[in-house]
């Protein structure tokens, strides 16, 4: 991606996520990957409940599971 194009989809929320929650998106993705939870809905609920994250769906949708193999 070049710096001139606007991000689309879940990634379009990343600047707002970093500003609002004070943590880089890479850190959120690592947190998601390290969770014992594997299902999308479980991860979204966990981020919302444990971290008060309003953009949980965008982060989970954009974070592939480690060792997915699919």
PDB file of C-alpha atoms in Angstrom:
ATOM      1  CA  UNK A   1       0.000   0.000   0.000  1.00  0.00           C
ATOM      2  CA  UNK A   2       1.114   3.493  -0.649  1.00  0.00           C
ATOM      3  CA  UNK A   3       0.654   6.384   1.713  1.00  0.00           C
ATOM      4  CA  UNK A   4      -1.780   8.050  -0.690  1.00  0.00           C
ATOM      5  CA  UNK A   5      -4.580   5.459  -0.611  1.00  0.00           C
ATOM      6  CA  UNK A   6      -7.058   5.291   2.204  1.00  0.00           C
ATOM      7  CA  UNK A   7      -7.379   1.985   4.055  1.00  0.00           C
ATOM      8  CA  UNK A   8     -10.576   0.060   3.436  1.00  0.00           C
ATOM      9  CA  UNK A   9     -12.546  -2.477   5.434  1.00  0.00           C
ATOM     10  CA  UNK A  10     -11.504  -3.254   9.008  1.00  0.00           C
ATOM     11  CA  UNK A  11      -8.110  -1.581   8.502  1.00  0.00           C
ATOM     12  CA  UNK A  12      -9.834   1.768   8.043  1.00  0.00           C
ATOM     13  CA  UNK A  13     -10.510   1.774  11.798  1.00  0.00           C
ATOM     14  CA  UNK A  14      -6.868   1.217  12.790  1.00  0.00           C
ATOM     15  CA  UNK A  15      -5.819   4.890  13.201  1.00  0.00           C
ATOM     16  CA  UNK A  16      -8.870   5.499  15.397  1.00  0.00           C
ATOM     17  CA  UNK A  17      -8.193   2.328  17.409  1.00  0.00           C
ATOM     18  CA  UNK A  18      -4.610   3.371  18.097  1.00  0.00           C
ATOM     19  CA  UNK A  19      -5.653   6.877  19.116  1.00  0.00           C
ATOM     20  CA  UNK A  20      -8.595   5.778  21.266  1.00  0.00           C
ATOM     21  CA  UNK A  21      -6.961   2.861  23.066  1.00  0.00           C
ATOM     22  CA  UNK A  22      -3.345   4.056  23.156  1.00  0.00           C
ATOM     23  CA  UNK A  23      -1.915   0.783  21.868  1.00  0.00           C
ATOM     24  CA  UNK A  24      -0.648  -0.058  18.394  1.00  0.00           C
ATOM     25  CA  UNK A  25      -2.798  -2.364  16.277  1.00  0.00           C
ATOM     26  CA  UNK A  26       0.074  -4.873  16.147  1.00  0.00           C
ATOM     27  CA  UNK A  27      -0.163  -5.191  19.930  1.00  0.00           C
ATOM     28  CA  UNK A  28      -3.913  -5.842  19.755  1.00  0.00           C
ATOM     29  CA  UNK A  29      -3.365  -8.468  17.038  1.00  0.00           C
ATOM     30  CA  UNK A  30      -0.736 -10.217  19.156  1.00  0.00           C
ATOM     31  CA  UNK A  31      -3.125 -10.206  22.104  1.00  0.00           C
ATOM     32  CA  UNK A  32      -5.819 -11.784  19.920  1.00  0.00           C
ATOM     33  CA  UNK A  33      -3.416 -14.432  18.575  1.00  0.00           C
ATOM     34  CA  UNK A  34      -2.227 -15.306  22.087  1.00  0.00           C
ATOM     35  CA  UNK A  35      -5.758 -15.809  23.402  1.00  0.00           C
ATOM     36  CA  UNK A  36      -6.861 -19.399  23.996  1.00  0.00           C
ATOM     37  CA  UNK A  37     -10.129 -18.477  22.261  1.00  0.00           C
ATOM     38  CA  UNK A  38     -10.409 -19.326  18.571  1.00  0.00           C
ATOM     39  CA  UNK A  39     -13.904 -18.434  17.393  1.00  0.00           C
ATOM     40  CA  UNK A  40     -14.599 -14.997  15.972  1.00  0.00           C
ATOM     41  CA  UNK A  41     -17.580 -14.230  18.204  1.00  0.00           C
ATOM     42  CA  UNK A  42     -15.756 -15.427  21.338  1.00  0.00           C
ATOM     43  CA  UNK A  43     -12.778 -13.209  20.583  1.00  0.00           C
ATOM     44  CA  UNK A  44     -14.984 -10.176  19.903  1.00  0.00           C
ATOM     45  CA  UNK A  45     -16.886 -10.699  23.167  1.00  0.00           C
ATOM     46  CA  UNK A  46     -13.614 -11.150  25.062  1.00  0.00           C
ATOM     47  CA  UNK A  47     -12.109  -7.930  23.696  1.00  0.00           C
ATOM     48  CA  UNK A  48     -15.277  -6.004  24.476  1.00  0.00           C
ATOM     49  CA  UNK A  49     -15.656  -7.466  27.973  1.00  0.00           C
ATOM     50  CA  UNK A  50     -12.041  -7.587  29.137  1.00  0.00           C
ATOM     51  CA  UNK A  51     -10.688  -4.555  27.292  1.00  0.00           C
ATOM     52  CA  UNK A  52     -13.762  -2.408  26.646  1.00  0.00           C
ATOM     53  CA  UNK A  53     -12.931  -2.472  22.973  1.00  0.00           C
ATOM     54  CA  UNK A  54     -15.546  -0.898  20.695  1.00  0.00           C
ATOM     55  CA  UNK A  55     -13.720  -1.933  17.506  1.00  0.00           C
ATOM     56  CA  UNK A  56     -13.258  -5.572  18.490  1.00  0.00           C
ATOM     57  CA  UNK A  57     -14.963  -6.941  15.385  1.00  0.00           C
ATOM     58  CA  UNK A  58     -12.653  -5.023  13.039  1.00  0.00           C
ATOM     59  CA  UNK A  59      -9.542  -6.240  14.871  1.00  0.00           C
ATOM     60  CA  UNK A  60     -10.627  -9.868  15.036  1.00  0.00           C
ATOM     61  CA  UNK A  61     -11.721  -9.881  11.392  1.00  0.00           C
ATOM     62  CA  UNK A  62      -8.322  -8.554  10.322  1.00  0.00           C
ATOM     63  CA  UNK A  63      -6.232 -10.882  12.512  1.00  0.00           C
ATOM     64  CA  UNK A  64      -5.609 -14.344  11.098  1.00  0.00           C
ATOM     65  CA  UNK A  65      -5.291 -17.168  13.588  1.00  0.00           C
ATOM     66  CA  UNK A  66      -1.790 -18.469  14.153  1.00  0.00           C
ATOM     67  CA  UNK A  67      -1.187 -21.746  12.397  1.00  0.00           C
ATOM     68  CA  UNK A  68      -4.504 -21.483  10.585  1.00  0.00           C
ATOM     69  CA  UNK A  69      -3.239 -23.663   7.758  1.00  0.00           C
ATOM     70  CA  UNK A  70      -6.305 -22.943   5.656  1.00  0.00           C
TER      71      UNK A  70
END
